[in-house]
PDB file of C-alpha atoms in Angstrom:
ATOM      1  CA  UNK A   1     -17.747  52.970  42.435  1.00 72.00           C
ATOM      2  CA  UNK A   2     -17.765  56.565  40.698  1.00 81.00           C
ATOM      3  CA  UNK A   3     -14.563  58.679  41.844  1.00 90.00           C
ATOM      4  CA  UNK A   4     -13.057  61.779  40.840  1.00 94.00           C
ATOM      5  CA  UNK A   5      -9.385  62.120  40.920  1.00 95.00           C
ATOM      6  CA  UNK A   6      -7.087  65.031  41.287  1.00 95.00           C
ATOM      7  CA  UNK A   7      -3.904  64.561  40.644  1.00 88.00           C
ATOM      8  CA  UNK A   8      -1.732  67.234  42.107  1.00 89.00           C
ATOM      9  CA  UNK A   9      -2.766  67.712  45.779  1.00 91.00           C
ATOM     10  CA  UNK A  10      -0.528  70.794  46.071  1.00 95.00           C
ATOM     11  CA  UNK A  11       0.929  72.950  42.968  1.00 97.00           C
ATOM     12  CA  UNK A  12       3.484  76.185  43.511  1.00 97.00           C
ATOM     13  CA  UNK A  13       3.998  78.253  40.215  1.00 97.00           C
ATOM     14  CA  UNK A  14       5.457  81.831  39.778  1.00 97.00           C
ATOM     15  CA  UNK A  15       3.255  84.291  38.558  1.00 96.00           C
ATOM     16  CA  UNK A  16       2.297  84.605  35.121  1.00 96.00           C
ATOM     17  CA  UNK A  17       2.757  80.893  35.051  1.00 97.00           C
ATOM     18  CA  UNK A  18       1.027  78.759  32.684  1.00 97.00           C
ATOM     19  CA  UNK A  19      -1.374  76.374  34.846  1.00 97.00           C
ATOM     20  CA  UNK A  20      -3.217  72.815  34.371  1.00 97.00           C
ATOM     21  CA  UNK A  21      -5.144  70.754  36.866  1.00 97.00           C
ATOM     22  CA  UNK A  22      -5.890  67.526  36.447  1.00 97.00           C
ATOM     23  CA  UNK A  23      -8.757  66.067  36.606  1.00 97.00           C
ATOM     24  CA  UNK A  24     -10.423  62.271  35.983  1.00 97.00           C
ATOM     25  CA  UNK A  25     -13.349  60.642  36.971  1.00 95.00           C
ATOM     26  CA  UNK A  26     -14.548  57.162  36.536  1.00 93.00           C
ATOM     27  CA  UNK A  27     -18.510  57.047  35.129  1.00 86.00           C
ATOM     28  CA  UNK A  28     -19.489  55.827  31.830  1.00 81.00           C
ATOM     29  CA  UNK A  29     -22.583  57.432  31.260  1.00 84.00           C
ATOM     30  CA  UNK A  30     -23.494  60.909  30.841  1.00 86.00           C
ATOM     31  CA  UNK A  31     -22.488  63.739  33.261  1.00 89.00           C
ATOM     32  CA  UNK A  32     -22.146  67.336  34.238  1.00 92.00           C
ATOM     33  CA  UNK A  33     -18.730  68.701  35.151  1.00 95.00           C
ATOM     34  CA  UNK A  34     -17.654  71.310  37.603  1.00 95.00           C
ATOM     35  CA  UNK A  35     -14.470  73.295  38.560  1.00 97.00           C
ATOM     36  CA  UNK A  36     -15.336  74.983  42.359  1.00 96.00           C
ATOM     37  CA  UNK A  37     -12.610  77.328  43.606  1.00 96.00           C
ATOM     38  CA  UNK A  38     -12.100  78.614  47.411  1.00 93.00           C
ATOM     39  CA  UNK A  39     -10.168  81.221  48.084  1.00 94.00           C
ATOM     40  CA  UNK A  40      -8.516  81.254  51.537  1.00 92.00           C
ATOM     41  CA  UNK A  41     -11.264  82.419  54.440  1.00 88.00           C
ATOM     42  CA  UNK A  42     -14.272  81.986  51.844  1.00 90.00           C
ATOM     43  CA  UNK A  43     -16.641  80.016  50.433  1.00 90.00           C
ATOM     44  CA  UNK A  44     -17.063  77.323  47.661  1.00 93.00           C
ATOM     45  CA  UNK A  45     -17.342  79.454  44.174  1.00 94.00           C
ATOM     46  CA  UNK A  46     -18.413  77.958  41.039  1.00 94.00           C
ATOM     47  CA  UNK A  47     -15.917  78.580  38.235  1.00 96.00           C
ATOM     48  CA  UNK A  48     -17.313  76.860  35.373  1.00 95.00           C
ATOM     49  CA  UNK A  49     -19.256  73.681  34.048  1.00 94.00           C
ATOM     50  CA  UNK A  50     -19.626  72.023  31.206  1.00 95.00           C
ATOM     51  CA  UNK A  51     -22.748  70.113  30.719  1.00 92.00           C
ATOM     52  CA  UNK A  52     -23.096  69.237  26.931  1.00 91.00           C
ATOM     53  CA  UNK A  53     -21.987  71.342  23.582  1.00 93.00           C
ATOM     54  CA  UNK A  54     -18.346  72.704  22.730  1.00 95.00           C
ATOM     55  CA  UNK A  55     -16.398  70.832  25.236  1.00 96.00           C
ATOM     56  CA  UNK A  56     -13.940  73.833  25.761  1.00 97.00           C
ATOM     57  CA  UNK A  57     -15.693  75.423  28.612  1.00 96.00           C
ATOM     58  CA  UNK A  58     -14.669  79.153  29.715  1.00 96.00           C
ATOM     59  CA  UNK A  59     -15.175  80.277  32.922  1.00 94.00           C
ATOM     60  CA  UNK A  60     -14.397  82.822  35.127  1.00 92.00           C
ATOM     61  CA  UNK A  61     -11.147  84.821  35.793  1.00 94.00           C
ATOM     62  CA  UNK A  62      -9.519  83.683  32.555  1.00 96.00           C
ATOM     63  CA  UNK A  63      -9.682  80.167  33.503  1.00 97.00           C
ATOM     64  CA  UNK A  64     -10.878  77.084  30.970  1.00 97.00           C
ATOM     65  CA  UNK A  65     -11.877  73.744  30.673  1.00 98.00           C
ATOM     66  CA  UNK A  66     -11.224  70.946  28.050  1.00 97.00           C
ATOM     67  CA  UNK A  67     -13.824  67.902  28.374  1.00 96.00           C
ATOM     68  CA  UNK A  68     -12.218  64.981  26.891  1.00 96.00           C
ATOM     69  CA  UNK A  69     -15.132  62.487  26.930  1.00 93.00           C
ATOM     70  CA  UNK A  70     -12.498  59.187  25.470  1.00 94.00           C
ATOM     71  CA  UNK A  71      -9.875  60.304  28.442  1.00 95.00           C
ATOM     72  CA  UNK A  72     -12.857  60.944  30.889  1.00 95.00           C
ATOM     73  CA  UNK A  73     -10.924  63.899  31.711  1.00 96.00           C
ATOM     74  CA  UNK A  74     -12.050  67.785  32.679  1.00 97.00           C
ATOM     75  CA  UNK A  75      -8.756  69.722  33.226  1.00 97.00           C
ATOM     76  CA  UNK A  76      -8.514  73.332  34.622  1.00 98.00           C
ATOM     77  CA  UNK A  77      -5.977  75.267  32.480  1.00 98.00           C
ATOM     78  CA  UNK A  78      -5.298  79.007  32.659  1.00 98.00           C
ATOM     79  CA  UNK A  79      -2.492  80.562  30.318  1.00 97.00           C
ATOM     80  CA  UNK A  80      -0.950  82.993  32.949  1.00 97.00           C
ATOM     81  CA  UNK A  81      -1.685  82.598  36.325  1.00 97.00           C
ATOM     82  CA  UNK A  82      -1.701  85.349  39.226  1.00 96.00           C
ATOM     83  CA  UNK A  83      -0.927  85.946  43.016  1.00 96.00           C
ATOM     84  CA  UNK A  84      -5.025  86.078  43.639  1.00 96.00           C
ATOM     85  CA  UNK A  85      -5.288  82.882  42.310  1.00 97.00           C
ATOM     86  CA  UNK A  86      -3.789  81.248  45.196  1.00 97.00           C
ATOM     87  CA  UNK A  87      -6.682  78.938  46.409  1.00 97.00           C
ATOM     88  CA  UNK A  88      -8.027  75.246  46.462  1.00 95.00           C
ATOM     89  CA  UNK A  89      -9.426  73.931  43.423  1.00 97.00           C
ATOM     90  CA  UNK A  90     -12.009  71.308  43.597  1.00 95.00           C
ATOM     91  CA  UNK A  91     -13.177  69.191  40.726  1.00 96.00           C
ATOM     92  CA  UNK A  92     -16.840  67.832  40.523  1.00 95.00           C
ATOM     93  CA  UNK A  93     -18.831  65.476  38.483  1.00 93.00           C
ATOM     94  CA  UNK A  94     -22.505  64.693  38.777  1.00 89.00           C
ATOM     95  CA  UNK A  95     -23.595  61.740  37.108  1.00 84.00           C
ATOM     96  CA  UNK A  96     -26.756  61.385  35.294  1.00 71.00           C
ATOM     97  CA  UNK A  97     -27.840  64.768  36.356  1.00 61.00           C
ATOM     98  CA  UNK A  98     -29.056  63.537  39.868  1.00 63.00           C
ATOM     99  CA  UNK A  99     -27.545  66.510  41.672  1.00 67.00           C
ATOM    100  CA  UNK A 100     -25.733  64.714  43.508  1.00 79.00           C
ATOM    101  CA  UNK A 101     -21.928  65.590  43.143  1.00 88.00           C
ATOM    102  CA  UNK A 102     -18.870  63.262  43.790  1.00 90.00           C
ATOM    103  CA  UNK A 103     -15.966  65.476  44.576  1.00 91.00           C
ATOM    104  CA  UNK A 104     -12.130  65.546  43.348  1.00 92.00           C
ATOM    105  CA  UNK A 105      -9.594  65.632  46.715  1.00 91.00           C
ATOM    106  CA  UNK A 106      -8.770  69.063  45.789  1.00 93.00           C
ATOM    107  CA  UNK A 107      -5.579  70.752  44.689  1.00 95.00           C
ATOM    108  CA  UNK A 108      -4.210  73.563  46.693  1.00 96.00           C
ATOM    109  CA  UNK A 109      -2.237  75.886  43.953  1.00 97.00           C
ATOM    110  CA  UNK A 110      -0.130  78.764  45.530  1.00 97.00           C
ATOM    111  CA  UNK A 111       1.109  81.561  43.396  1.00 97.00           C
ATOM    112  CA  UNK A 112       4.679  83.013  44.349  1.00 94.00           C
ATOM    113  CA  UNK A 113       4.440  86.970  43.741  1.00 85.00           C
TER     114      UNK A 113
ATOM    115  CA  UNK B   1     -26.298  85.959  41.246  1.00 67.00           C
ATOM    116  CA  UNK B   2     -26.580  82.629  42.560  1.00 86.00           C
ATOM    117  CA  UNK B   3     -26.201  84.024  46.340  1.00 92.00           C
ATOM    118  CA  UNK B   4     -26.478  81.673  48.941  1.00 95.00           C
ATOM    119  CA  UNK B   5     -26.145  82.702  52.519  1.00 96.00           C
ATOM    120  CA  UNK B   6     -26.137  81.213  55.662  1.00 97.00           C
ATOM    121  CA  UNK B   7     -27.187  82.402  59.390  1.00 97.00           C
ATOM    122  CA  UNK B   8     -25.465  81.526  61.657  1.00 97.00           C
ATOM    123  CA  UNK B   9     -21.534  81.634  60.264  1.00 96.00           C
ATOM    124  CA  UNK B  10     -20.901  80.383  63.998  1.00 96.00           C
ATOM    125  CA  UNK B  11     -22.569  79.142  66.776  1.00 97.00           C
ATOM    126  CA  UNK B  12     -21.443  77.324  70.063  1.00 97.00           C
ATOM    127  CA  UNK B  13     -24.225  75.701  72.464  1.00 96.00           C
ATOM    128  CA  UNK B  14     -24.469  73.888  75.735  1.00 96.00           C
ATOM    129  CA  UNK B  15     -24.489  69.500  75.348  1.00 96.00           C
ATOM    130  CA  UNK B  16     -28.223  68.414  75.111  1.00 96.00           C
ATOM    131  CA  UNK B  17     -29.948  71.643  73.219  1.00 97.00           C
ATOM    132  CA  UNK B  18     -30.737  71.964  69.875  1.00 97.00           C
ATOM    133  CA  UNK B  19     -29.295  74.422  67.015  1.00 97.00           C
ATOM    134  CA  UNK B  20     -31.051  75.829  63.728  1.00 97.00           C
ATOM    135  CA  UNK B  21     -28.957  76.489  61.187  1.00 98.00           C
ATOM    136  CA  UNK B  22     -30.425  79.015  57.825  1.00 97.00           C
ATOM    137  CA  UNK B  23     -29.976  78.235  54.260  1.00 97.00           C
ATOM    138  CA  UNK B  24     -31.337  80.994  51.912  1.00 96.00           C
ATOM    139  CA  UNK B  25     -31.173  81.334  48.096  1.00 93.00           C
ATOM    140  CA  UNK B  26     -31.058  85.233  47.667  1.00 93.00           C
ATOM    141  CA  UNK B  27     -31.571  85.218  44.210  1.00 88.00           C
ATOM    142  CA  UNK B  28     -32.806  82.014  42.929  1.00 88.00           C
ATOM    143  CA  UNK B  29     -35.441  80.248  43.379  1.00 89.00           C
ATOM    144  CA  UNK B  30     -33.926  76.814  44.853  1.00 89.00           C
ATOM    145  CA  UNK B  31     -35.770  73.907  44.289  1.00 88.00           C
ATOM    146  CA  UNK B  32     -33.365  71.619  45.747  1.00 90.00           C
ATOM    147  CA  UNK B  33     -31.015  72.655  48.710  1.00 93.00           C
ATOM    148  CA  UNK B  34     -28.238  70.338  50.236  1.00 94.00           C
ATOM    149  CA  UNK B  35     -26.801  69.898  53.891  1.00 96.00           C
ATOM    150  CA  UNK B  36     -23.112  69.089  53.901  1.00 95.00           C
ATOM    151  CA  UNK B  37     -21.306  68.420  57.100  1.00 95.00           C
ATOM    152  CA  UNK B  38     -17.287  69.274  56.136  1.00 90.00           C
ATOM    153  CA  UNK B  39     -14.371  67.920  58.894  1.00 83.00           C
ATOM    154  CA  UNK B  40     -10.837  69.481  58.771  1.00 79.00           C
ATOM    155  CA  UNK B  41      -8.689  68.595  56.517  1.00 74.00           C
ATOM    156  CA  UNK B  42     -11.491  66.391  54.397  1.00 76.00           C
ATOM    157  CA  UNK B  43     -13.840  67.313  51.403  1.00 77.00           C
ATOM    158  CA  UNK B  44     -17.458  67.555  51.333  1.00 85.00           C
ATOM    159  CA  UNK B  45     -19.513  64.663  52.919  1.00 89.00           C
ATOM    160  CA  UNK B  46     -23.352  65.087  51.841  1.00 91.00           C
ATOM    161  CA  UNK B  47     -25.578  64.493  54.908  1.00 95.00           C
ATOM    162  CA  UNK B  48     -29.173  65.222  52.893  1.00 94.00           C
ATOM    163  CA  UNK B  49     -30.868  66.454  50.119  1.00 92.00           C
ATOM    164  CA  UNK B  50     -34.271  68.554  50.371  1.00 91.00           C
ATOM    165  CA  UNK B  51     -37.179  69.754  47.756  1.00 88.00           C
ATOM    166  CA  UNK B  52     -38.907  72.031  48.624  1.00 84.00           C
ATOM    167  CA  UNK B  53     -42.150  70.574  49.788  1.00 82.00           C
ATOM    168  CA  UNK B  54     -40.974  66.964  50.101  1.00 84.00           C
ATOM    169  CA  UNK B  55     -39.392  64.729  53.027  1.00 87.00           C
ATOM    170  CA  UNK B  56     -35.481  65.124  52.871  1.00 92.00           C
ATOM    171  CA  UNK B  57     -33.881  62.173  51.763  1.00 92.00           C
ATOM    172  CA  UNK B  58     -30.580  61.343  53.970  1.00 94.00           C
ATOM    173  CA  UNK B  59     -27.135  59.739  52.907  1.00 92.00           C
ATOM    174  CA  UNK B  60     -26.644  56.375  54.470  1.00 91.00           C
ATOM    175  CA  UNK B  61     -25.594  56.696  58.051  1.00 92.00           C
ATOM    176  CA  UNK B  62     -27.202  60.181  58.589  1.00 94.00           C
ATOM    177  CA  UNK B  63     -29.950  59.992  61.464  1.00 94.00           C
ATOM    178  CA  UNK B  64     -32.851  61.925  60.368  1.00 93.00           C
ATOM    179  CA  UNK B  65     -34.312  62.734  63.462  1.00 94.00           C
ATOM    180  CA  UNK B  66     -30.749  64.173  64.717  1.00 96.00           C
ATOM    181  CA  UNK B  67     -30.409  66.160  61.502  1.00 97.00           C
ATOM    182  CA  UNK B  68     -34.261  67.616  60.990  1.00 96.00           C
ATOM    183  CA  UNK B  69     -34.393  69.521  57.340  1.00 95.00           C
ATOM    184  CA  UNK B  70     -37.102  71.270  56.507  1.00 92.00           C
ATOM    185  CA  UNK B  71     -37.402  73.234  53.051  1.00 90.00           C
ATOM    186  CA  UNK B  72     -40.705  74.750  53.483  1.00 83.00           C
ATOM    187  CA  UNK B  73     -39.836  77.704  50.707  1.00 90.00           C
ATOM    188  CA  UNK B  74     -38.104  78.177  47.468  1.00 91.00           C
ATOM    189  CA  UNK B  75     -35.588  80.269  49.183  1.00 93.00           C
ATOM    190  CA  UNK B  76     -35.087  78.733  52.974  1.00 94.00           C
ATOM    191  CA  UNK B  77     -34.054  75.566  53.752  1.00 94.00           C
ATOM    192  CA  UNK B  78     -33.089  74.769  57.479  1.00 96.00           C
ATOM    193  CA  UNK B  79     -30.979  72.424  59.346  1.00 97.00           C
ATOM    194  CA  UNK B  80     -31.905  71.664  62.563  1.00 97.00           C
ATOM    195  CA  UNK B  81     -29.490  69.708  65.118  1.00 97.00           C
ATOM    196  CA  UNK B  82     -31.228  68.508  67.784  1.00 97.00           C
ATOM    197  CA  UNK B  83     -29.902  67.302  71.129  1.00 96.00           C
ATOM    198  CA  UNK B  84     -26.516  67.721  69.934  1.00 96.00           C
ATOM    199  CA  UNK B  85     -23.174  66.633  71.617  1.00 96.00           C
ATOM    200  CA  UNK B  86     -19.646  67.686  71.244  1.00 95.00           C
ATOM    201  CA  UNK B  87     -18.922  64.896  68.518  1.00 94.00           C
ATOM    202  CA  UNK B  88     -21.192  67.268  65.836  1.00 95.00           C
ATOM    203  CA  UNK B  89     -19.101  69.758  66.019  1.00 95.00           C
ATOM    204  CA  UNK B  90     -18.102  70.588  62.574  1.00 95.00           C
ATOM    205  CA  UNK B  91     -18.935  72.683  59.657  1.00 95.00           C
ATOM    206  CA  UNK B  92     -22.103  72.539  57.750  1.00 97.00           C
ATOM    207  CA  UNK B  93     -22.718  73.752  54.109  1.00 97.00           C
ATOM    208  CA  UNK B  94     -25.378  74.180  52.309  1.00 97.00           C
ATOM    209  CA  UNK B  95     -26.186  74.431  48.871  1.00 95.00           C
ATOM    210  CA  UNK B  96     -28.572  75.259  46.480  1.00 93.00           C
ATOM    211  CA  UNK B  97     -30.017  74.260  43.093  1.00 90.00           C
ATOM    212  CA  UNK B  98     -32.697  75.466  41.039  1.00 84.00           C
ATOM    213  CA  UNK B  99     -34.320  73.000  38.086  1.00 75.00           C
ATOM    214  CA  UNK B 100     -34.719  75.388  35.520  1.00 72.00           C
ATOM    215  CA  UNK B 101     -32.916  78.685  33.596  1.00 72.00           C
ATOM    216  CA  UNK B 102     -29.325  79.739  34.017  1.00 70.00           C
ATOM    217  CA  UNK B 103     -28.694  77.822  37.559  1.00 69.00           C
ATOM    218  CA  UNK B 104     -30.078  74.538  36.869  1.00 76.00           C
ATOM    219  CA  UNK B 105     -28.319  71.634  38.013  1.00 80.00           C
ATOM    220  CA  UNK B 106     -25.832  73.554  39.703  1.00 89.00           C
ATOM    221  CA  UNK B 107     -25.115  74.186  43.159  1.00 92.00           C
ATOM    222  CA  UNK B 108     -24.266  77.295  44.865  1.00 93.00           C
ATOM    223  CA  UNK B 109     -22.882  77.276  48.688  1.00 95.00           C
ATOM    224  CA  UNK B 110     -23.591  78.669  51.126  1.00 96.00           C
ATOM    225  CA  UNK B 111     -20.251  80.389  53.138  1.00 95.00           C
ATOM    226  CA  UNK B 112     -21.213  77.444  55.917  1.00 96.00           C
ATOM    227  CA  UNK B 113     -21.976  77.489  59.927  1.00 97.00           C
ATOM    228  CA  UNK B 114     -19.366  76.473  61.961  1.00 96.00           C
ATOM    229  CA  UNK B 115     -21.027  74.722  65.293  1.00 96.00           C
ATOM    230  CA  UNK B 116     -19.055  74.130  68.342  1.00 96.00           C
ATOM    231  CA  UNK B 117     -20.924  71.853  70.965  1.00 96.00           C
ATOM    232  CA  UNK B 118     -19.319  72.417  74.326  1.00 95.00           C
TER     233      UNK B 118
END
């Protein structure tokens, strides 16, 4: 069965940190990749996607994405990291472009001010 | 862009009636919306996927005349939970998709509707 894992379920860094998520999902064939973030009291955001082309992805707020297509791999990395990033991070693949989206466990990342 | 709102963020009802729940695309034109049903402490389960126009299709153990979707615009999709009891109490989430431009194949959510069935 297709699965997306996240590896780190909970991640505390200092501010200014340097920060990766994990990320690894189990499909062979072609997909579309997605990094969601929520932010405590709101709503799913979309922070970036890669779908085909350079497979460093940037997204919002200084974050990035490296597809590695031979590690089936899509981590989150962001060089210094900041007290309003404190929020969940959910990964997200959608197989053969069929919308629909098999989601990561999530990885709650607090930053220490 | 890529605003998707919901109405009502919360909503508690009486065992037995039934409860609409909104799904709008403010800036998009979504030709696919999806009804998610969240429970603490878990991710995302997808209940049902609508295009607009066309019959929902449901995720296996979803009862489709429980849930009713309707997606009878590019920009409103609704969930409708009929006859409901205190065990579908949760959170639902939508999202939207549109098929071609800048959002396609993506989905934006909705900030969700939390229900309470007393």
């Amino acid at each position: 069965a297709q699965s997306v894992s996240q590896h780190n379920h909970h991640v505390i860094l200092s501010e200014a940190a340097s920060l990766e998520l994990g990320c690894n999902y189990s499909y062979g064939g072609t997909v579309n990749l997605f990094w969601y973030v929520q932010y405590p009291g709101q709503h799913l955001q979309l922070l970036l996607k890669y779908f085909s082309g350079d497979p460093l992805v940037k997204g919002i707020k200084g974050f990035e994405a490296e597809f590695i297509k031979s590690k089936f791999s899509f981590n989150l990395r962001k060089p210094s990291v900041q007290w309003s990033d404190t929020a969940e991070y959910f990964c997200a693949v959608n197989p053969d472009s069929n919308y629909q989206l098999i989601w990561g466990a999530g990885t709650k990342l607090i930053i220490k001010p | 862009g890529a605003v998707v709102s919901q109405h009502p963020s919360r909503v508690i009802c009486k065992s037995g009636t039934s409860v609409k729940i909104e799904c709008r695309s403010l800036d998009f034109q979504a030709t696919t919306m999806f009804w998610y049903r969240q429970f603490p402490k878990q991710s995302l389960m997808l209940m049902a996927t609508s295009n607009e126009g066309s019959k929902a299709t449901y995720e296996q153990g979803v009862e489709k005349d429980k849930f009713l979707i309707n997606h009878a615009s590019l920009t409103l999709s609704t969930l409708t939970v009929t006859s409901a009891h205190p065990e579908d109490s949760s959170f639902y989430i939508c999202s939207a998709s549109a098929s071609g431009g800048a959002h396609t194949d993506t989905q934006y959510f909705g900030p969700g509707t939390r229900l309470t069935v007393l």
